[in-house]
mmCIF file of C-alpha atoms in Angstrom:
data_model
loop_
_atom_site.group_PDB
_atom_site.id
_atom_site.type_symbol
_atom_site.label_atom_id
_atom_site.label_comp_id
_atom_site.label_asym_id
_atom_site.label_seq_id
_atom_site.Cartn_x
_atom_site.Cartn_y
_atom_site.Cartn_z
ATOM 1 C CA MET A 1 0.000 0.000 0.000
ATOM 2 C CA GLY A 2 2.823 2.401 0.862
ATOM 3 C CA TYR A 3 4.471 1.522 -2.466
ATOM 4 C CA GLU A 4 1.312 2.507 -4.355
ATOM 5 C CA VAL A 5 1.088 5.827 -2.527
ATOM 6 C CA LEU A 6 4.750 6.567 -3.268
ATOM 7 C CA LYS A 7 4.334 5.483 -6.885
ATOM 8 C CA GLU A 8 1.273 7.690 -7.488
ATOM 9 C CA THR A 9 2.395 10.753 -5.552
ATOM 10 C CA PRO A 10 5.274 12.776 -6.969
ATOM 11 C CA LEU A 11 7.788 13.808 -4.339
ATOM 12 C CA SER A 12 8.581 17.459 -4.808
ATOM 13 C CA VAL A 13 10.685 18.009 -1.707
ATOM 14 C CA GLU A 14 14.391 18.090 -2.393
ATOM 15 C CA LYS A 15 16.919 16.342 -0.182
ATOM 16 C CA MET A 16 14.255 14.214 1.612
ATOM 17 C CA SER A 17 15.730 11.161 3.282
ATOM 18 C CA ASN A 18 14.237 7.745 2.599
ATOM 19 C CA LEU A 19 12.925 7.587 6.177
ATOM 20 C CA ASP A 20 11.211 10.977 5.871
ATOM 21 C CA GLY A 21 9.670 9.875 2.574
ATOM 22 C CA ILE A 22 8.227 6.713 4.122
ATOM 23 C CA ILE A 23 6.774 8.629 7.099
ATOM 24 C CA TRP A 24 5.340 11.260 4.766
ATOM 25 C CA ALA A 25 3.749 8.519 2.618
ATOM 26 C CA VAL A 26 2.000 6.705 5.475
ATOM 27 C CA ALA A 27 0.956 9.808 7.426
ATOM 28 C CA PRO A 28 -2.644 9.906 6.047
ATOM 29 C CA GLU A 29 -3.198 6.219 6.909
ATOM 30 C CA TYR A 30 -1.800 6.787 10.384
ATOM 31 C CA GLU A 31 -4.139 9.721 10.896
ATOM 32 C CA ASN A 32 -7.147 7.640 9.780
ATOM 33 C CA ALA A 33 -6.115 4.802 12.096
ATOM 34 C CA SER A 34 -5.722 7.238 15.013
ATOM 35 C CA LEU A 35 -9.201 8.656 14.424
ATOM 36 C CA PHE A 36 -10.696 5.154 14.285
ATOM 37 C CA LEU A 37 -8.920 3.990 17.447
ATOM 38 C CA GLY A 38 -9.889 7.208 19.239
ATOM 39 C CA GLY A 39 -13.546 6.447 18.528
ATOM 40 C CA LEU A 40 -13.343 2.968 20.086
ATOM 41 C CA GLU A 41 -13.382 4.464 23.568
ATOM 42 C CA ASN A 42 -16.897 5.807 22.990
ATOM 43 C CA LEU A 43 -18.128 2.397 21.809
ATOM 44 C CA ASN A 44 -17.495 0.949 25.290
ATOM 45 C CA ASP A 45 -19.270 3.766 27.125
ATOM 46 C CA PHE A 46 -22.535 2.743 28.799
ATOM 47 C CA ASP A 47 -24.178 6.074 28.057
ATOM 48 C CA SER A 48 -23.312 6.410 24.372
ATOM 49 C CA CYS A 49 -23.063 2.929 22.852
ATOM 50 C CA THR A 50 -26.024 1.200 21.222
ATOM 51 C CA GLY A 51 -27.018 -2.064 19.609
ATOM 52 C CA VAL A 52 -24.339 -4.731 19.295
ATOM 53 C CA TRP A 53 -21.843 -2.683 21.319
ATOM 54 C CA LEU A 54 -24.323 -2.528 24.197
ATOM 55 C CA ASP A 55 -24.770 -6.303 23.903
ATOM 56 C CA ARG A 56 -20.992 -6.702 24.234
ATOM 57 C CA LEU A 57 -21.056 -4.649 27.420
ATOM 58 C CA GLY A 58 -23.804 -7.015 28.540
ATOM 59 C CA GLN A 59 -21.357 -9.891 28.110
ATOM 60 C CA LEU A 60 -18.924 -8.120 30.444
ATOM 61 C CA VAL A 61 -21.614 -7.494 33.048
ATOM 62 C CA CYS A 62 -23.064 -11.025 32.563
ATOM 63 C CA LEU A 63 -26.554 -9.895 31.591
ATOM 64 C CA THR A 64 -27.930 -10.636 28.135
ATOM 65 C CA ARG A 65 -30.996 -8.925 26.719
ATOM 66 C CA GLN A 66 -32.949 -12.129 27.286
ATOM 67 C CA GLN A 67 -31.933 -12.204 30.964
ATOM 68 C CA ALA A 68 -32.755 -8.495 31.286
ATOM 69 C CA GLY A 69 -36.170 -9.211 29.767
ATOM 70 C CA ALA A 70 -36.762 -11.953 32.334
ATOM 71 C CA MET A 71 -35.598 -9.604 35.103
ATOM 72 C CA ILE A 72 -38.039 -6.823 34.162
ATOM 73 C CA GLY A 73 -40.799 -9.111 32.893
ATOM 74 C CA SER A 74 -40.779 -8.039 29.250
ATOM 75 C CA ARG A 75 -38.430 -9.179 26.517
ATOM 76 C CA GLU A 76 -39.730 -6.435 24.213
ATOM 77 C CA LEU A 77 -38.759 -3.723 26.695
ATOM 78 C CA ALA A 78 -35.264 -5.208 27.014
ATOM 79 C CA ASP A 79 -34.827 -4.729 23.264
ATOM 80 C CA ASP A 80 -34.982 -0.977 23.852
ATOM 81 C CA ASP A 81 -31.379 0.228 24.309
ATOM 82 C CA ASN A 82 -32.286 2.755 27.021
ATOM 83 C CA ILE A 83 -34.067 0.162 29.164
ATOM 84 C CA TYR A 84 -31.316 -2.409 28.617
ATOM 85 C CA ARG A 85 -28.750 0.238 29.597
ATOM 86 C CA VAL A 86 -30.544 0.800 32.936
ATOM 87 C CA CYS A 87 -30.580 -2.966 33.545
ATOM 88 C CA LEU A 88 -26.861 -3.231 32.729
ATOM 89 C CA LYS A 89 -25.962 -0.410 35.108
ATOM 90 C CA TYR A 90 -28.070 -2.017 37.834
ATOM 91 C CA LYS A 91 -26.398 -5.409 37.303
ATOM 92 C CA ALA A 92 -22.911 -3.846 37.266
ATOM 93 C CA PHE A 93 -23.546 -2.167 40.619
ATOM 94 C CA VAL A 94 -25.127 -5.278 42.136
ATOM 95 C CA ASN A 95 -21.984 -7.205 41.138
ATOM 96 C CA SER A 96 -19.608 -4.722 42.763
ATOM 97 C CA CYS A 97 -21.434 -2.694 45.429
ATOM 98 C CA ARG A 98 -20.958 -3.204 49.189
ATOM 99 C CA CYS A 99 -24.253 -1.354 49.800
ATOM 100 C CA THR A 100 -23.042 1.367 52.110
ATOM 101 C CA PRO A 101 -25.391 4.378 52.142
ATOM 102 C CA ASP A 102 -22.943 6.444 50.066
ATOM 103 C CA GLU A 103 -22.628 3.659 47.477
ATOM 104 C CA ILE A 104 -26.411 3.234 47.271
ATOM 105 C CA ILE A 105 -26.838 6.969 46.686
ATOM 106 C CA GLU A 106 -24.070 7.057 44.075
ATOM 107 C CA ALA A 107 -25.388 3.931 42.312
ATOM 108 C CA THR A 108 -28.896 5.405 42.191
ATOM 109 C CA LYS A 109 -27.576 8.631 40.716
ATOM 110 C CA ILE A 110 -25.573 6.813 38.044
ATOM 111 C CA ILE A 111 -28.214 4.222 37.123
ATOM 112 C CA PHE A 112 -31.090 6.672 36.700
ATOM 113 C CA GLY A 113 -29.223 9.927 36.042
ATOM 114 C CA ALA A 114 -30.728 11.306 39.240
ATOM 115 C CA THR A 115 -30.264 14.946 40.104
ATOM 116 C CA GLN A 116 -31.066 14.328 43.764
ATOM 117 C CA VAL A 117 -31.249 11.233 45.977
ATOM 118 C CA VAL A 118 -32.348 11.440 49.603
ATOM 119 C CA TYR A 119 -31.510 8.365 51.707
ATOM 120 C CA SER A 120 -33.074 7.783 55.115
ATOM 121 C CA GLU A 121 -33.735 5.044 57.643
ATOM 122 C CA ARG A 122 -36.399 5.133 60.360
ATOM 123 C CA ARG A 123 -36.470 3.463 63.755
ATOM 124 C CA ASP A 124 -40.139 2.469 63.460
ATOM 125 C CA THR A 125 -39.482 0.393 60.318
ATOM 126 C CA PRO A 126 -36.283 -1.639 60.732
ATOM 127 C CA ALA A 127 -34.512 -3.185 57.723
ATOM 128 C CA THR A 128 -36.081 -0.612 55.407
ATOM 129 C CA ILE A 129 -34.413 2.097 53.365
ATOM 130 C CA PHE A 130 -36.373 5.107 52.170
ATOM 131 C CA LEU A 131 -35.160 6.698 48.931
ATOM 132 C CA SER A 132 -36.511 9.811 47.329
ATOM 133 C CA ILE A 133 -35.201 10.004 43.762
ATOM 134 C CA SER A 134 -35.510 13.014 41.484
ATOM 135 C CA ALA A 135 -34.455 12.214 37.942
ATOM 136 C CA PRO A 136 -35.513 12.758 34.328
ATOM 137 C CA PHE A 137 -37.322 9.394 34.233
ATOM 138 C CA SER A 138 -38.844 8.265 30.959
ATOM 139 C CA ASP A 139 -42.336 6.756 31.057
ATOM 140 C CA MET A 140 -40.918 3.281 30.370
ATOM 141 C CA VAL A 141 -38.426 3.494 33.234
ATOM 142 C CA MET A 142 -41.182 4.739 35.575
ATOM 143 C CA SER A 143 -43.375 1.774 34.625
ATOM 144 C CA ILE A 144 -40.529 -0.665 35.299
ATOM 145 C CA LEU A 145 -39.762 0.935 38.666
ATOM 146 C CA GLY A 146 -43.419 0.622 39.605
ATOM 147 C CA THR A 147 -43.419 -3.141 39.061
ATOM 148 C CA HIS A 148 -39.811 -4.286 39.535
ATOM 149 C CA ASP A 149 -37.040 -3.619 41.997
ATOM 150 C CA LEU A 150 -34.050 -2.099 40.199
ATOM 151 C CA ILE A 151 -32.676 -0.293 43.248
ATOM 152 C CA VAL A 152 -29.313 -1.401 44.634
ATOM 153 C CA ARG A 153 -29.761 -2.483 48.269
ATOM 154 C CA PRO A 154 -28.408 -5.006 50.777
ATOM 155 C CA ALA A 155 -29.971 -8.464 50.753
ATOM 156 C CA GLY A 156 -32.945 -8.775 53.088
ATOM 157 C CA VAL A 157 -33.545 -5.022 53.254
ATOM 158 C CA LYS A 158 -36.726 -3.447 51.885
ATOM 159 C CA VAL A 159 -36.620 -0.267 49.853
ATOM 160 C CA ARG A 160 -39.424 2.248 49.757
ATOM 161 C CA VAL A 161 -38.931 4.475 46.745
ATOM 162 C CA ASP A 162 -40.515 7.796 45.935
ATOM 163 C CA CYS A 163 -39.721 8.716 42.327
ATOM 164 C CA SER A 164 -40.187 12.178 40.942
ATOM 165 C CA THR A 165 -39.243 13.952 37.761
ATOM 166 C CA GLU A 166 -39.030 17.173 39.761
ATOM 167 C CA ASP A 167 -36.952 18.191 42.748
ATOM 168 C CA ALA A 168 -40.134 19.475 44.348
ATOM 169 C CA GLU A 169 -38.776 19.536 47.913
ATOM 170 C CA THR A 170 -35.556 21.423 47.219
ATOM 171 C CA PHE A 171 -35.172 25.164 46.799
ATOM 172 C CA GLY A 172 -33.445 26.250 43.632
ATOM 173 C CA PHE A 173 -33.418 28.820 40.897
ATOM 174 C CA VAL A 174 -36.178 27.768 38.517
ATOM 175 C CA ASP A 175 -34.671 29.657 35.594
ATOM 176 C CA LEU A 176 -31.513 27.500 35.897
ATOM 177 C CA ASN A 177 -33.131 24.184 36.849
ATOM 178 C CA PRO A 178 -36.827 23.710 36.044
ATOM 179 C CA ARG A 179 -37.002 20.594 38.280
ATOM 180 C CA VAL A 180 -36.697 22.496 41.582
ATOM 181 C CA ALA A 181 -39.095 24.507 43.716
ATOM 182 C CA GLY A 182 -38.815 28.261 43.404
ATOM 183 C CA PHE A 183 -37.859 30.848 46.003
ATOM 184 C CA GLY A 184 -39.901 30.495 49.183
ATOM 185 C CA GLU A 185 -41.521 27.232 48.025
ATOM 186 C CA GLY A 186 -38.894 24.580 48.734
ATOM 187 C CA LYS A 187 -36.633 23.567 51.591
ATOM 188 C CA PHE A 188 -32.898 24.084 51.440
ATOM 189 C CA ALA A 189 -31.145 20.830 50.549
ATOM 190 C CA GLN A 190 -29.212 20.866 53.863
ATOM 191 C CA SER A 191 -32.464 20.691 55.859
ATOM 192 C CA ILE A 192 -33.832 17.568 54.116
ATOM 193 C CA ASN A 193 -33.031 14.307 55.937
#
C-alpha cells in the first residue's frame, strides 16, 4: 500500500531522506487509524453505545438482553437500548457494590441519572431504606420501577422508593433548573433528611 502511494504521488521536496519519505507517505493512513482507534473508547461507554456494542457490554456485566427481559418481565422492553442500559448499570452495581449508604446513593444517581437522591432510615421500620429520587425518568423506566425492583440495596432489606421527575422539595433557581421549587416554596437541601 505504501508503495502505491509513493508510486502515485510525486515527491517534490528536495533532499528528503528515505525515512522521511516513508513517514510522509503513510501519514494519512496513520491519521485515519488514530481517528478510528480514538472512537473505540466511545463504543465501550454505557451512556453512548447502542445495539451490538451494548450487547458486548452485557457480556462483560453477565446480563444478556434475554436475561434483562426476564428480570423486568418483558423481553420487548429489554430490546430498547435505554431500558437495557438501565438494567446493565443495575447489574454492574449489584456485582460490585458493598451497599453502604454512600454507594447506594451514588449507584442510584448513576443508574437513573438522578439529580437528587435522599436516603433515610427510620427506627419504626427496621430493615427498610427510604429513597426519594428526582431524575428525568422516561415513562418506560417509571413503569418498570413501579413493578420491579431495580434499586441497589443489601440483601434482606426493603426499599421504599418515591420517584419524581421534579426536585419538588428542594429550593433552587427555577430559571436554571426547572425541576426544583422556586424561592420560598422549597426547603434548602441541607435541611432535608
